[in-house]
Structure formats: structure tokens, C-alpha cells
Amino acid sequence: MARPRKPLLSRDRIVAAAGSLIDAEGLEAVSTRRLAAELGVSGPSLYNHFRTKDEILEAVADAVSARVDLSMFDASDGRDWRTALHDWALSYRAALADHPHLVPVLARGPGRRPAGLRVADAVFGAMVRAGWPPAQATHIGALMRYFITGSALGSFARGFVDDESAYDPADYPHLGQAHLLAERREQVDRGAFETGLRALLDGLALQYAALAPGGRGAAATGAAARGGGQGG
């Protein structure tokens, strides 16, 4: 009888195996030797698809970026810029929440990653199309990435232990309920993200209003007084 053939090694198989390993054990667990063992191949065969371990990590990160919904930035979509940013932020955070160990790689920026670059292009293009000056559109894209990836780097609630005795009221008079945060992690972290997102978008809406006819001159005067400028 013919021996069953092993699935051919491919970029997709390597990325999937690396992603599973990262999700389970973290970035430090990934090595070409470990991946080869997981895939049942020899180490050198991986180099037919990726030159370095860093290239593999970049590909895994790009696969996560590819899952972020960008439909709200389509020119044919009816959502205004604020709603689009809000909905995109929720989709982006959800993708990162599913793969928290990859956040440090994604936080470095898109580099040459195709899906990551499509995200940056979609956000920038939608903001310019909505009437934001290009420099401000760039700032908004950066701001949103800082906020979203920063929120995914750690859990506020997990920073507290579930031991009531750890928070002596004599030392910490306002942390009497802190031991309950760990069991409410999802609720606390989601609420914090949504609160921050609303505050961020509220602030951007005020800046956007100053760009409208009648407000543009006041906005320019304020920027000049602060020593700032749009630049590009």
C-alpha cells in the first residue's frame, strides 16, 4: 500500500503553526527548530519559505491584521468618519484580544506587511476623504494605533490579586474592592477601552468642528500660538 503523503509544507502551514504556538506559549516559544518539529519537517526546509524567524513573526502578525474589518472605510460605506473609527477600533481590539502575545510585534507598525499597510492606507484615506488635513489624518492613524495596541498590551484588572488581605485599608483606603477586579477582568477592561475610545473621539470631534467653515481660521491661530503647524 502506498504510504499516506504528508501535507506539503507551505507558507500558510508555517504561519498557522507559528500562530498556534505563539497563542499557547508566547513569542519566546517560536524557533525554527521548534516549528520544524511541530510541522514534522527538517529545520532547513522552513528556509524555502522564510529567511528568518523574524519574517515568520511578521507573517503571523500580518495574518492577524488581515482579520480586522475595514469595510467601514470604503468610500461607498455610509458611516461618518467618527463612526468608522469607532467600529474599526472595536474590530481591531477584538483581533488583538484573540492573540495578545502578538501585540508587541503589531505595535511596531506595519513595516512591509501587506495587510498592515492596507489598514494604514484605509484609515488615512478615509480621514482625508472626510476633510481632515493630511498631517492630521496621519496623527489620527498614529493615535488610534497607540490607543488600541496599548490597551491590548496588558490587563488593568489582572494587575490586582484576588486576595482581600493584600489591600489593607490602613495602607490602601481606596482599594477595598480591588480584590474583585481579577474576576471581572473582561468587564473592566472592555469598559475602560470603550470609555477611553469615546473620550478620544469626542476630542477629535471638537478639533474637526474647528476645521469647518468659520472655524478654520481660529484653529490655525490656535496652532500658531502653540508653536505648532500642520506640516504637509
Short mmCIF file of C-alpha atoms in Angstrom, two decimals:
data_model
loop_
_atom_site.label_atom_id
_atom_site.label_comp_id
_atom_site.label_asym_id
_atom_site.label_seq_id
_atom_site.Cartn_x
_atom_site.Cartn_y
_atom_site.Cartn_z
CA MET A 1 0.00 0.00 0.00
CA ALA A 2 1.14 3.50 -0.76
CA ARG A 3 2.25 5.42 2.30
CA PRO A 4 -0.01 8.41 3.08
CA ARG A 5 1.52 11.63 1.87
CA LYS A 6 2.29 14.36 4.36
CA PRO A 7 0.72 17.72 3.55
CA LEU A 8 3.10 19.81 1.54
CA LEU A 9 4.92 22.46 3.53
CA SER A 10 3.68 25.93 2.66
CA ARG A 11 3.83 29.47 3.99
CA ASP A 12 0.26 29.13 5.23
CA ARG A 13 1.05 25.96 7.20
CA ILE A 14 4.11 27.57 8.77
CA VAL A 15 2.18 30.71 9.69
CA ALA A 16 -0.68 28.68 11.18
CA ALA A 17 1.70 26.54 13.24
CA ALA A 18 3.66 29.56 14.44
CA GLY A 19 0.43 31.38 15.34
CA SER A 20 -0.83 28.46 17.39
CA LEU A 21 2.49 28.18 19.18
CA ILE A 22 2.56 31.90 19.98
CA ASP A 23 -1.01 31.84 21.25
CA ALA A 24 -0.25 28.91 23.52
CA GLU A 25 3.23 29.76 24.79
CA GLY A 26 4.23 33.28 23.70
CA LEU A 27 6.74 34.75 21.28
CA GLU A 28 9.71 33.21 23.07
CA ALA A 29 8.50 29.72 22.20
CA VAL A 30 9.00 30.26 18.48
CA SER A 31 12.19 28.97 16.90
CA THR A 32 12.82 27.37 13.54
CA ARG A 33 13.76 24.13 15.28
CA ARG A 34 10.55 24.07 17.32
CA LEU A 35 8.41 24.94 14.32
CA ALA A 36 10.04 22.25 12.21
CA ALA A 37 9.30 19.70 14.93
CA GLU A 38 5.67 20.85 15.16
CA LEU A 39 5.30 20.51 11.39
CA GLY A 40 7.17 17.21 11.15
CA VAL A 41 9.81 18.54 8.76
CA SER A 42 13.50 19.30 8.84
CA GLY A 43 14.58 22.73 10.02
CA PRO A 44 16.24 23.82 6.77
CA SER A 45 13.02 23.22 4.81
CA LEU A 46 11.48 26.26 6.51
CA TYR A 47 14.06 28.46 4.81
CA ASN A 48 12.50 27.68 1.45
CA HIS A 49 9.61 29.89 2.58
CA PHE A 50 11.06 32.28 5.19
CA ARG A 51 14.61 33.53 5.53
CA THR A 52 14.47 34.25 9.26
CA LYS A 53 12.36 33.74 12.36
CA ASP A 54 11.51 37.44 12.29
CA GLU A 55 9.97 37.01 8.85
CA ILE A 56 7.75 34.28 10.27
CA LEU A 57 6.65 36.51 13.14
CA GLU A 58 5.89 39.32 10.70
CA ALA A 59 3.77 36.96 8.60
CA VAL A 60 1.83 35.78 11.64
CA ALA A 61 1.22 39.39 12.67
CA ASP A 62 0.04 40.23 9.16
CA ALA A 63 -2.41 37.33 9.27
CA VAL A 64 -3.94 38.92 12.37
CA SER A 65 -4.12 42.34 10.67
CA ALA A 66 -5.92 40.72 7.75
CA ARG A 67 -8.79 39.79 10.08
CA VAL A 68 -9.52 43.41 11.02
CA ASP A 69 -12.70 44.70 9.39
CA LEU A 70 -12.02 47.65 7.05
CA SER A 71 -15.41 47.83 5.34
CA MET A 72 -16.36 50.98 7.26
CA PHE A 73 -13.64 52.90 5.40
CA ASP A 74 -14.96 52.09 1.93
CA ALA A 75 -15.98 55.19 0.02
CA SER A 76 -19.37 53.57 -0.61
CA ASP A 77 -19.97 52.95 3.10
CA GLY A 78 -22.40 55.37 4.72
CA ARG A 79 -20.67 55.72 8.08
CA ASP A 80 -19.18 59.09 9.01
CA TRP A 81 -15.51 59.31 10.00
CA ARG A 82 -16.22 59.10 13.74
CA THR A 83 -18.46 56.04 13.50
CA ALA A 84 -15.97 54.41 11.14
CA LEU A 85 -13.11 54.92 13.57
CA HIS A 86 -15.25 53.61 16.43
CA ASP A 87 -16.30 50.45 14.59
CA TRP A 88 -12.81 49.81 13.28
CA ALA A 89 -11.30 50.24 16.75
CA LEU A 90 -13.65 47.59 18.14
CA SER A 91 -12.73 45.18 15.34
CA TYR A 92 -9.01 45.85 15.78
CA ARG A 93 -9.17 45.37 19.56
CA ALA A 94 -11.10 42.11 19.12
CA ALA A 95 -8.39 40.77 16.79
CA LEU A 96 -5.67 41.69 19.26
CA ALA A 97 -7.62 40.24 22.19
CA ASP A 98 -7.65 36.89 20.41
CA HIS A 99 -3.84 36.98 20.02
CA PRO A 100 -2.42 39.01 22.92
CA HIS A 101 1.11 37.60 22.65
CA LEU A 102 1.43 39.12 19.17
CA VAL A 103 0.67 42.67 20.29
CA PRO A 104 4.36 43.67 20.71
CA VAL A 105 5.00 42.73 17.07
CA LEU A 106 1.93 44.58 15.80
CA ALA A 107 2.73 47.62 17.94
CA ARG A 108 5.93 48.17 15.96
CA GLY A 109 3.85 49.25 12.98
CA PRO A 110 3.10 47.70 9.59
CA GLY A 111 6.60 47.86 8.12
CA ARG A 112 6.27 45.96 4.83
CA ARG A 113 3.35 43.77 5.88
CA PRO A 114 0.66 43.92 3.15
CA ALA A 115 -2.40 43.61 5.42
CA GLY A 116 -0.95 46.05 7.93
CA LEU A 117 -0.28 48.55 5.16
CA ARG A 118 -3.85 48.13 3.90
CA VAL A 119 -5.09 49.05 7.38
CA ALA A 120 -2.92 52.19 7.47
CA ASP A 121 -3.94 53.14 3.93
CA ALA A 122 -7.65 52.68 4.66
CA VAL A 123 -7.59 54.79 7.83
CA PHE A 124 -5.56 57.60 6.28
CA GLY A 125 -7.59 57.65 3.07
CA ALA A 126 -10.91 57.76 4.92
CA MET A 127 -9.79 60.60 7.18
CA VAL A 128 -8.54 62.72 4.27
CA ARG A 129 -11.72 62.00 2.34
CA ALA A 130 -13.71 63.17 5.37
CA GLY A 131 -11.92 66.52 5.29
CA TRP A 132 -9.05 66.10 7.72
CA PRO A 133 -5.78 67.70 6.56
CA PRO A 134 -3.22 65.02 5.61
CA ALA A 135 -0.96 65.78 8.58
CA GLN A 136 -3.86 65.46 10.99
CA ALA A 137 -5.01 62.28 9.28
CA THR A 138 -1.54 60.84 9.92
CA HIS A 139 -1.75 61.88 13.56
CA ILE A 140 -5.15 60.24 13.92
CA GLY A 141 -3.88 56.97 12.48
CA ALA A 142 -0.93 57.01 14.87
CA LEU A 143 -3.10 57.97 17.83
CA MET A 144 -5.55 55.17 17.19
CA ARG A 145 -2.77 52.61 16.90
CA TYR A 146 -1.18 53.82 20.15
CA PHE A 147 -4.50 53.60 21.95
CA ILE A 148 -5.66 50.25 20.60
CA THR A 149 -2.38 48.36 20.85
CA GLY A 150 -1.62 49.96 24.20
CA SER A 151 -4.94 48.77 25.58
CA ALA A 152 -4.12 45.24 24.45
CA LEU A 153 -0.63 45.09 25.96
CA GLY A 154 -1.93 44.27 29.40
CA SER A 155 -4.98 43.97 31.58
CA PHE A 156 -5.63 46.54 34.29
CA ALA A 157 -7.83 44.11 36.18
CA ARG A 158 -5.22 41.35 36.12
CA GLY A 159 -2.83 43.71 37.85
CA PHE A 160 -4.63 43.05 41.12
CA VAL A 161 -4.74 39.78 43.05
CA ASP A 162 -7.98 38.22 44.28
CA ASP A 163 -6.77 38.19 47.89
CA GLU A 164 -8.63 40.72 50.02
CA SER A 165 -5.87 40.69 52.64
CA ALA A 166 -3.42 42.14 50.11
CA TYR A 167 -5.12 45.51 50.34
CA ASP A 168 -5.03 46.57 53.97
CA PRO A 169 -7.34 49.59 54.33
CA ALA A 170 -4.80 51.15 56.67
CA ASP A 171 -2.37 51.31 53.74
CA TYR A 172 -4.77 51.50 50.79
CA PRO A 173 -8.02 53.12 51.99
CA HIS A 174 -9.50 53.28 48.48
CA LEU A 175 -8.74 49.73 47.32
CA GLY A 176 -11.28 47.87 49.41
CA GLN A 177 -12.82 46.25 46.30
CA ALA A 178 -9.61 45.78 44.32
CA HIS A 179 -9.52 42.04 45.01
CA LEU A 180 -12.72 41.69 42.96
CA LEU A 181 -11.22 43.14 39.78
CA ALA A 182 -9.48 39.96 38.62
CA GLU A 183 -12.74 38.01 38.35
CA ARG A 184 -14.30 40.90 36.44
CA ARG A 185 -11.40 41.32 34.05
CA GLU A 186 -13.35 41.27 30.79
CA GLN A 187 -15.98 43.72 32.02
CA VAL A 188 -13.41 46.12 33.48
CA ASP A 189 -11.06 46.07 30.50
CA ARG A 190 -13.84 46.40 27.93
CA GLY A 191 -15.42 49.23 29.88
CA ALA A 192 -12.08 51.03 30.16
CA PHE A 193 -11.49 50.68 26.42
CA GLU A 194 -14.93 51.96 25.50
CA THR A 195 -14.63 54.87 27.93
CA GLY A 196 -11.27 55.87 26.50
CA LEU A 197 -12.46 55.46 22.92
CA ARG A 198 -15.44 57.74 23.49
CA ALA A 199 -13.23 60.36 25.13
CA LEU A 200 -10.73 60.17 22.28
CA LEU A 201 -13.39 60.51 19.61
CA ASP A 202 -15.09 63.34 21.49
CA GLY A 203 -11.80 65.23 21.47
CA LEU A 204 -11.27 64.61 17.78
CA ALA A 205 -14.81 65.80 17.06
CA LEU A 206 -14.01 69.14 18.71
CA GLN A 207 -10.93 69.52 16.51
CA TYR A 208 -12.91 68.54 13.45
CA ALA A 209 -15.54 71.19 14.19
CA ALA A 210 -12.79 73.81 14.18
CA LEU A 211 -11.94 72.79 10.60
CA ALA A 212 -15.42 73.66 9.37
CA PRO A 213 -16.04 76.99 7.57
CA GLY A 214 -15.86 79.72 10.18
CA GLY A 215 -13.71 77.65 12.49
CA ARG A 216 -10.68 77.02 10.29
CA GLY A 217 -9.10 80.42 11.00
CA ALA A 218 -9.50 80.02 14.75
CA ALA A 219 -7.93 76.57 14.56
CA ALA A 220 -4.96 77.90 12.60
CA THR A 221 -4.49 80.76 15.05
CA GLY A 222 -4.55 78.38 17.98
CA ALA A 223 -1.99 76.09 16.35
CA ALA A 224 0.32 79.02 15.63
CA ALA A 225 0.03 80.23 19.20
CA ARG A 226 1.12 76.80 20.44
CA GLY A 227 4.07 76.84 18.07
CA GLY A 228 2.52 74.06 16.03
CA GLY A 229 1.75 73.64 12.38
CA GLN A 230 0.01 71.16 10.13
CA GLY A 231 3.09 70.40 8.05
CA GLY A 232 2.25 68.56 4.86
#
